[in-house]
Amino acid sequence: MKIQIFKPKYRINECLEEIKECLEMGWTGMGFKTEQIEEKWKEYTKLPNAHFLSSATAGLHLSLEILKNEFNWSEGDEVITTPLTFVSTGHSIIHAKLKPKFIDIDEYLCLDPNLICENISSKTRAIIFVGLGGNVGQLSKVIEICKENNLKLILDAAHMAGTKYLNNHVGRGVDVSIFSFQAVKNLPTADSGMICFNDEKLDKKARKLSWLGISKDTFSRSTNEGNYKWKYDVEEIGYKYHGNSIMASLALVGLKYLEHDNEFRRKICKLYEDKLKRISNIKIVPTSSDCISSRHLFQIRVPERDKFLAHLQSQDIYPGVHYIDNTEYGVYGISDQICPKARQASNEIISLPLHLELTEKEIERIVDCIKKAAGDIL
Ligand SMILES: *Cc1c(COP(=O)(O)O)cnc(C)c1O
C-alpha cells in the first residue's frame, strides 16, 4: 500500500452541513461564513485582527504592499528572507517591486539571526521569517533584531496553524502573520488563508485592498437599512484576494479539530523520533524549545538523499523535500551560491509522511525502510 507524504482529512458530514447553509442562504462569497471564521480564528489565536483571504500567497503580497505604502518604502528596497521556503515567499517580494535578499539558515532550517544582523543595509525594510514545518527557530532573536533596527517583521506562518510560542498562539510580537489553509496544510480547505495584522488600521487596509479597493463589503451593504446599500466608493486599485464562504465553511470545521489533529501529528513525530534517533547518519531536524510546533513537517537529513528517496519510493513510500534552495531557481537571477548551509540542507532533507490517517504499522514500515536504506546506501 502506497504511503503518501500528506493526506488532508475532512470531517465530511460537518463540512457539508456548513456548505449547505451557504447554498440554502444563497451566499457563497465574502461575508457570512468568512466573518465567522475571522471571529473564530481571533478567538482561537487571541490575535487582535484576522482577515480571511483566498490564499497565503495573496496574504504575503498584500502584507508587503500595505507596509510599503504605509511606511513609504521605495521600489527596490530590500526584504530579507530565507531561501529554504516555498516560492510564494520570494515571489511576493518581487510582486511588491521590492528586492528579496536571501540569507542563510540555522540548524532549525530557519533564518539565522546572526547572519541577518550582518546583512542589514540602509535599504533593508523588512524580514519575512518562515516558520518551517511549524517550528519557530530563533524567532525571539529576530523579533529583537527588528525592534533594534526599525524593521518590519512579517511571519510566513503557512505551516504554523496551531503552533504555540512562549505559551501563546504564534503571531504575537510580529507586525503581521500569514497562515495558509491550503489543502495540504494543517488546517486544510482547498485554497484559503488568513492575514493577521497587529495594527487595526492596517487590518482595515487589508480588507479594502483584498476587495479591489472597495471601501465596504457586499454583505454589510446588503444587510444595511436604507436606500443607499448599493452605493460604495473605490478608494484604491486593489486586488481580488478575499476569501469566500465555501472555503470558510471548510475552515470552520477544520478549526474545531486543529488542536486534536496537531496533537496527533506530534504523537507521530515522537514515534519517528524515538525510532530514528539512534540510526547513525540520520539527523533529525530539531524543534526550538520555545515552541510547541504544529508539526506540519517531520524532517530528517541524510547524506545521499536522492538515492535514499529513490529507495523509499521503490517501496511505495513517497516522502517530500521542503524545500529546494530557492537561490537555485533561475527566476531570482542569483548565480552564486550565497547560502551554503541552505544549499547543503536542500541536498540532505527529507520530509517523512505525516498525516492524520497514518497508522503505527505504517510508521514501522517507513522506519524499517529507512533503516534498510541507511544500511544499504550509506
Ligand atoms: C503553502 C505555503 C505558502 C503559500 O500558501 P498558499 O495558501 O498555498 O498560497 C507560503 N509559504 C509557505 C512556506 C508555504 O508552505
Coordinates of C-alpha atoms and ligand atoms in Angstrom, one line a residue:
M1 CA 0.0 0.0 0.0
K2 CA 1.2 3.4 -1.1
I3 CA 2.1 5.8 1.7
Q4 CA 1.9 9.5 0.7
I5 CA 3.6 12.4 2.5
F6 CA 0.3 14.4 3.0
K7 CA -3.3 13.5 3.0
P8 CA -5.9 16.1 4.0
K9 CA -8.6 14.9 6.3
Y10 CA -12.1 16.5 6.1
R11 CA -15.0 15.8 8.5
I12 CA -17.2 15.4 5.5
N13 CA -20.7 15.5 7.0
E14 CA -19.9 18.5 9.1
C15 CA -18.4 20.3 6.1
L16 CA -21.4 19.5 4.0
E17 CA -23.7 20.9 6.7
E18 CA -21.8 24.2 6.7
I19 CA -21.7 24.4 3.0
K20 CA -25.4 23.6 2.8
E21 CA -26.2 26.6 4.9
C22 CA -24.3 28.8 2.3
L23 CA -26.2 27.2 -0.6
E24 CA -29.6 27.5 1.1
M25 CA -29.0 31.1 2.0
G26 CA -27.7 31.8 -1.5
W27 CA -24.5 33.3 0.0
T28 CA -21.2 31.7 -1.1
G29 CA -19.0 34.7 -1.4
M30 CA -17.3 37.1 1.1
G31 CA -19.3 37.8 4.3
F32 CA -21.4 35.3 6.2
K33 CA -19.0 32.4 6.9
T34 CA -15.9 34.5 6.2
E35 CA -16.9 36.7 9.0
Q36 CA -17.5 33.7 11.2
I37 CA -14.1 32.2 10.5
E38 CA -12.4 35.5 11.2
E39 CA -14.1 35.7 14.6
K40 CA -13.3 32.1 15.4
W41 CA -9.7 32.5 14.4
K42 CA -9.2 35.6 16.6
E43 CA -10.8 33.7 19.5
Y44 CA -8.6 30.7 19.0
T45 CA -5.3 32.6 18.4
K46 CA -6.0 35.6 20.6
L47 CA -4.5 37.7 17.8
P48 CA -6.2 41.1 17.6
N49 CA -7.1 41.1 13.9
A50 CA -7.8 38.5 11.2
H51 CA -8.8 38.8 7.6
F52 CA -9.8 35.7 5.6
L53 CA -8.1 35.5 2.1
S54 CA -8.1 33.3 -1.0
S55 CA -4.5 32.1 -0.2
A56 CA -1.5 32.8 1.9
T57 CA 0.4 33.8 -1.2
A58 CA -2.2 36.6 -1.6
G59 CA -1.6 37.5 2.0
L60 CA 2.2 37.7 1.7
H61 CA 1.9 40.0 -1.3
L62 CA -0.8 42.1 0.4
S63 CA 1.2 42.5 3.6
L64 CA 4.2 43.9 1.7
E65 CA 2.0 46.3 -0.4
I66 CA 0.4 47.6 2.7
L67 CA 3.6 48.1 4.7
K68 CA 5.4 49.6 1.7
N69 CA 2.7 52.1 1.3
E70 CA 2.2 52.9 4.9
F71 CA 5.9 53.4 5.7
N72 CA 6.9 55.0 2.3
W73 CA 9.3 52.3 1.1
S74 CA 10.8 52.8 -2.3
E75 CA 10.9 50.4 -5.2
G76 CA 14.0 48.2 -4.9
D77 CA 14.2 48.4 -1.1
E78 CA 15.2 45.1 0.4
V79 CA 13.4 42.4 2.3
I80 CA 15.4 39.7 4.0
T81 CA 14.2 36.2 3.8
T82 CA 15.2 32.5 3.7
P83 CA 16.0 30.5 0.6
L84 CA 14.5 27.4 2.2
T85 CA 10.8 28.1 1.6
F86 CA 8.0 27.8 -0.9
V87 CA 8.4 30.2 -3.8
S88 CA 5.4 32.2 -2.6
T89 CA 7.7 33.9 -0.1
G90 CA 10.2 35.3 -2.6
H91 CA 7.6 35.9 -5.3
S92 CA 5.6 38.1 -3.0
I93 CA 8.6 40.4 -2.5
I94 CA 9.1 40.8 -6.3
H95 CA 5.3 41.3 -6.8
A96 CA 5.6 44.3 -4.4
K97 CA 8.5 45.6 -6.5
L98 CA 10.9 45.1 -3.6
K99 CA 14.2 43.1 -3.7
P100 CA 14.5 39.7 -1.9
K101 CA 17.7 39.3 0.0
F102 CA 18.2 35.6 0.7
I103 CA 20.1 35.0 4.0
D104 CA 21.4 31.6 5.2
I105 CA 19.7 29.3 7.8
D106 CA 20.5 27.8 11.2
E107 CA 20.1 24.2 12.5
Y108 CA 16.3 24.6 12.7
L109 CA 16.3 25.4 8.9
C110 CA 15.0 28.9 9.7
L111 CA 16.7 32.3 9.1
D112 CA 19.9 32.6 11.2
P113 CA 19.6 35.8 13.4
N114 CA 23.4 36.3 13.4
L115 CA 23.6 36.4 9.6
I116 CA 20.6 38.7 9.5
C117 CA 22.5 41.3 11.6
E118 CA 25.5 41.1 9.3
N119 CA 23.4 41.7 6.2
I120 CA 21.1 44.6 7.2
S121 CA 21.8 47.6 4.9
S122 CA 20.4 51.1 4.6
K123 CA 17.9 49.7 2.1
T124 CA 16.6 46.9 4.3
R125 CA 13.0 47.5 5.3
A126 CA 11.6 44.1 6.5
I127 CA 12.2 40.5 7.3
I128 CA 10.0 37.6 6.2
F129 CA 10.6 34.9 8.7
V130 CA 9.3 31.4 7.7
G131 CA 8.4 29.0 10.5
L132 CA 9.5 25.9 8.6
G133 CA 7.4 22.9 9.4
G134 CA 5.7 24.7 12.3
N135 CA 9.0 25.4 14.1
V136 CA 9.7 28.9 15.4
G137 CA 13.5 28.5 15.1
Q138 CA 15.2 31.6 16.7
L139 CA 12.1 33.9 16.2
S140 CA 12.7 35.5 19.6
K141 CA 16.0 36.9 18.5
V142 CA 14.6 38.0 15.1
I143 CA 11.9 40.0 16.9
E144 CA 14.6 41.8 18.9
I145 CA 16.7 42.5 15.8
C146 CA 13.6 44.0 14.1
K147 CA 12.9 46.2 17.1
E148 CA 16.5 47.4 17.3
N149 CA 16.8 48.1 13.6
N150 CA 13.3 49.5 13.0
L151 CA 12.5 46.7 10.5
K152 CA 9.0 45.3 9.9
L153 CA 8.6 41.6 10.7
I154 CA 6.3 39.5 8.5
L155 CA 5.8 35.9 9.6
D156 CA 5.1 33.4 6.9
A157 CA 3.1 31.2 9.1
A158 CA 1.9 29.0 6.3
H159 CA 3.0 25.9 8.3
M160 CA 2.1 27.3 11.7
A161 CA -1.6 27.0 12.3
G162 CA -1.7 25.8 15.9
T163 CA 2.0 26.5 16.8
K164 CA 2.3 27.8 20.3
Y165 CA 5.2 30.1 21.1
L166 CA 6.0 31.2 24.6
N167 CA 2.6 29.9 25.8
N168 CA 0.5 31.8 23.2
H169 CA -0.5 31.1 19.7
V170 CA 2.3 32.2 17.4
G171 CA 1.8 35.6 15.8
R172 CA 2.4 37.9 18.8
G173 CA 5.4 40.3 18.6
V174 CA 5.4 40.4 14.8
D175 CA 3.8 43.1 12.6
V176 CA 1.8 40.6 10.5
S177 CA 1.4 36.9 10.3
I178 CA 0.0 35.0 7.4
F179 CA -1.4 31.5 7.7
S180 CA -2.2 29.1 4.9
F181 CA -5.3 26.9 4.8
Q182 CA -4.3 25.3 1.6
A183 CA -5.3 21.6 1.2
V184 CA -2.1 20.0 2.5
K185 CA -1.5 22.4 5.4
N186 CA -2.6 21.7 9.0
L187 CA -6.0 23.3 8.6
P188 CA -7.0 22.2 5.1
T189 CA -9.7 23.8 3.0
A190 CA -8.9 23.8 -0.7
D191 CA -7.3 27.2 -1.0
S192 CA -7.5 30.0 1.6
G193 CA -5.5 31.8 4.2
M194 CA -5.6 34.3 7.0
I195 CA -3.7 37.6 7.3
C196 CA -3.3 38.9 10.9
F197 CA -2.0 42.4 11.3
N198 CA -1.1 43.6 14.7
D199 CA -2.3 47.1 13.9
E200 CA -6.0 47.5 13.4
K201 CA -5.5 50.3 10.9
L202 CA -3.5 48.0 8.6
D203 CA -6.2 45.3 9.0
K204 CA -8.7 47.8 7.7
K205 CA -6.4 48.5 4.7
A206 CA -6.1 44.7 4.1
R207 CA -9.9 44.4 4.0
K208 CA -10.2 47.2 1.5
L209 CA -7.2 46.1 -0.8
S210 CA -8.3 42.5 -0.8
W211 CA -11.6 43.6 -2.5
L212 CA -10.3 45.8 -5.3
G213 CA -10.1 48.9 -3.1
I214 CA -13.8 49.0 -2.5
S215 CA -14.5 50.5 0.9
K216 CA -17.4 48.5 2.2
D217 CA -18.1 44.8 1.7
T218 CA -21.1 43.4 -0.1
F219 CA -22.6 41.6 2.8
S220 CA -22.7 44.6 5.1
R221 CA -24.3 46.6 2.2
S222 CA -27.0 44.0 1.6
T223 CA -27.9 43.9 5.3
N224 CA -27.8 47.7 5.8
E225 CA -31.0 49.6 6.1
G226 CA -31.8 52.5 3.9
N227 CA -31.8 53.3 0.2
Y228 CA -28.0 53.5 -0.4
K229 CA -27.0 50.0 0.3
W230 CA -25.9 49.6 -3.4
K231 CA -23.5 52.5 -3.2
Y232 CA -19.8 52.3 -2.4
D233 CA -16.7 54.2 -3.1
V234 CA -13.5 52.9 -4.7
E235 CA -10.5 54.4 -3.0
E236 CA -7.6 52.4 -4.3
I237 CA -6.6 50.0 -7.1
G238 CA -6.8 46.8 -5.0
Y239 CA -6.8 43.1 -5.7
K240 CA -9.3 40.3 -5.7
Y241 CA -7.8 38.4 -2.8
H242 CA -10.6 37.9 -0.3
G243 CA -11.8 34.5 0.8
N244 CA -15.3 33.0 0.2
S245 CA -17.9 31.3 2.4
I246 CA -17.4 27.8 0.9
M247 CA -13.7 27.8 1.9
A248 CA -14.7 29.4 5.2
S249 CA -17.1 26.5 5.8
L250 CA -14.3 24.0 5.5
A251 CA -12.1 26.2 7.7
L252 CA -14.8 26.5 10.4
V253 CA -15.0 22.7 10.7
G254 CA -11.2 22.2 10.5
L255 CA -10.6 24.7 13.2
K256 CA -12.7 22.7 15.7
Y257 CA -10.3 19.8 15.2
L258 CA -7.0 21.7 14.8
E259 CA -5.7 21.1 18.4
H260 CA -6.7 17.4 18.2
D261 CA -5.1 16.9 14.8
N262 CA -1.9 18.7 15.7
E263 CA -1.7 16.6 18.9
F264 CA -1.9 13.5 16.6
R265 CA 0.8 14.9 14.4
R266 CA 3.1 15.4 17.5
K267 CA 2.5 11.8 18.5
I268 CA 3.6 10.6 15.1
C269 CA 6.7 12.8 15.3
K270 CA 7.5 11.4 18.7
L271 CA 7.3 7.9 17.3
Y272 CA 9.5 8.8 14.4
E273 CA 12.0 10.4 16.8
D274 CA 12.2 7.5 19.2
K275 CA 12.7 5.0 16.4
L276 CA 15.1 7.0 14.3
K277 CA 17.3 8.8 16.8
R278 CA 19.9 6.0 17.2
I279 CA 20.4 5.4 13.5
S280 CA 23.8 6.7 12.5
N281 CA 24.0 9.0 9.5
I282 CA 20.4 10.2 10.1
K283 CA 19.9 13.5 11.7
I284 CA 16.6 14.7 12.9
V285 CA 15.9 18.4 12.3
P286 CA 15.5 19.9 15.9
T287 CA 12.5 21.8 17.1
S288 CA 13.1 25.0 19.1
S289 CA 12.4 24.6 22.8
D290 CA 10.5 28.0 22.6
C291 CA 7.6 26.3 20.9
I292 CA 5.0 23.6 20.7
S293 CA 5.2 23.0 17.0
S294 CA 2.1 22.5 14.8
R295 CA 4.3 19.8 13.3
H296 CA 3.4 20.4 9.7
L297 CA 6.6 18.5 8.8
F298 CA 8.8 15.9 10.2
Q299 CA 12.2 16.4 8.6
I300 CA 15.4 14.3 8.7
R301 CA 18.8 14.9 7.0
V302 CA 20.7 12.2 5.2
P303 CA 23.7 12.0 3.0
E304 CA 23.0 10.6 -0.4
R305 CA 19.4 12.0 -0.2
D306 CA 18.4 11.3 -3.7
K307 CA 19.4 7.6 -3.5
F308 CA 17.5 7.5 -0.2
L309 CA 14.4 8.9 -1.7
A310 CA 14.6 6.5 -4.7
H311 CA 14.8 3.6 -2.3
L312 CA 11.8 4.7 -0.3
Q313 CA 9.8 5.3 -3.5
S314 CA 10.7 1.8 -4.7
Q315 CA 9.0 0.6 -1.5
D316 CA 5.9 2.6 -2.3
I317 CA 6.7 5.3 0.3
Y318 CA 6.6 8.9 -1.0
P319 CA 8.2 11.5 1.2
G320 CA 8.8 15.1 0.2
V321 CA 11.6 17.7 0.1
H322 CA 10.9 21.1 1.8
Y323 CA 12.5 22.9 0.0
I324 CA 15.0 23.3 -2.8
D325 CA 17.3 26.2 -2.0
N326 CA 15.4 29.0 -3.8
T327 CA 18.6 30.7 -4.9
E328 CA 18.9 27.8 -7.4
Y329 CA 15.8 29.0 -9.2
G330 CA 16.8 30.9 -12.3
V331 CA 13.9 33.4 -11.9
Y332 CA 15.6 35.1 -9.0
G333 CA 18.7 35.7 -11.1
I334 CA 21.3 34.6 -8.4
S335 CA 24.3 32.9 -10.0
D336 CA 26.5 32.5 -6.9
Q337 CA 25.9 30.1 -4.1
I338 CA 25.2 32.7 -1.4
C339 CA 23.7 30.4 1.2
P340 CA 25.9 27.4 1.6
K341 CA 24.0 26.0 4.7
A342 CA 20.7 26.2 2.9
R343 CA 22.2 24.6 -0.2
Q344 CA 23.6 21.7 1.9
A345 CA 20.3 21.3 3.7
S346 CA 18.5 21.4 0.4
N347 CA 20.5 18.4 -0.7
E348 CA 20.0 16.4 2.5
I349 CA 16.5 16.9 3.8
I350 CA 13.6 14.6 3.6
S351 CA 10.1 15.2 4.9
L352 CA 8.7 11.9 6.1
P353 CA 5.0 11.0 5.6
L354 CA 2.9 12.9 8.2
H355 CA -0.9 12.9 8.1
L356 CA -3.9 12.0 10.2
E357 CA -4.5 8.6 8.7
L358 CA -1.0 7.3 9.2
T359 CA -1.0 4.1 11.3
E360 CA 1.7 2.8 13.7
K361 CA 2.1 -0.1 11.4
E362 CA 2.8 2.2 8.5
I363 CA 5.3 4.1 10.6
E364 CA 7.0 0.8 11.4
R365 CA 7.2 0.1 7.7
I366 CA 8.7 3.6 6.9
V367 CA 11.2 3.2 9.7
D368 CA 12.3 -0.2 8.6
C369 CA 12.7 1.1 5.1
I370 CA 14.9 3.9 6.3
K371 CA 17.0 1.5 8.4
K372 CA 17.4 -0.7 5.3
A373 CA 18.3 2.3 3.2
A374 CA 20.8 3.6 5.8
G375 CA 22.4 0.2 5.8
D376 CA 22.5 -0.3 2.0
I377 CA 23.3 3.1 0.8
L378 CA 25.4 4.8 3.5
Ligands
LIG1 C1 2.0 26.8 1.2 C2 2.9 27.9 1.5 C3 2.7 29.2 1.2 C4 1.5 29.6 0.3 O1 0.3 29.2 0.8 P1 -1.0 29.2 -0.2 O2 -2.1 29.3 0.8 O3 -1.0 28.0 -0.9 O4 -0.9 30.4 -1.0 C5 3.6 30.2 1.5 N1 4.7 29.9 2.3 C6 5.0 28.6 2.6 C7 6.2 28.4 3.5 C8 4.1 27.6 2.3 O5 4.4 26.3 2.6

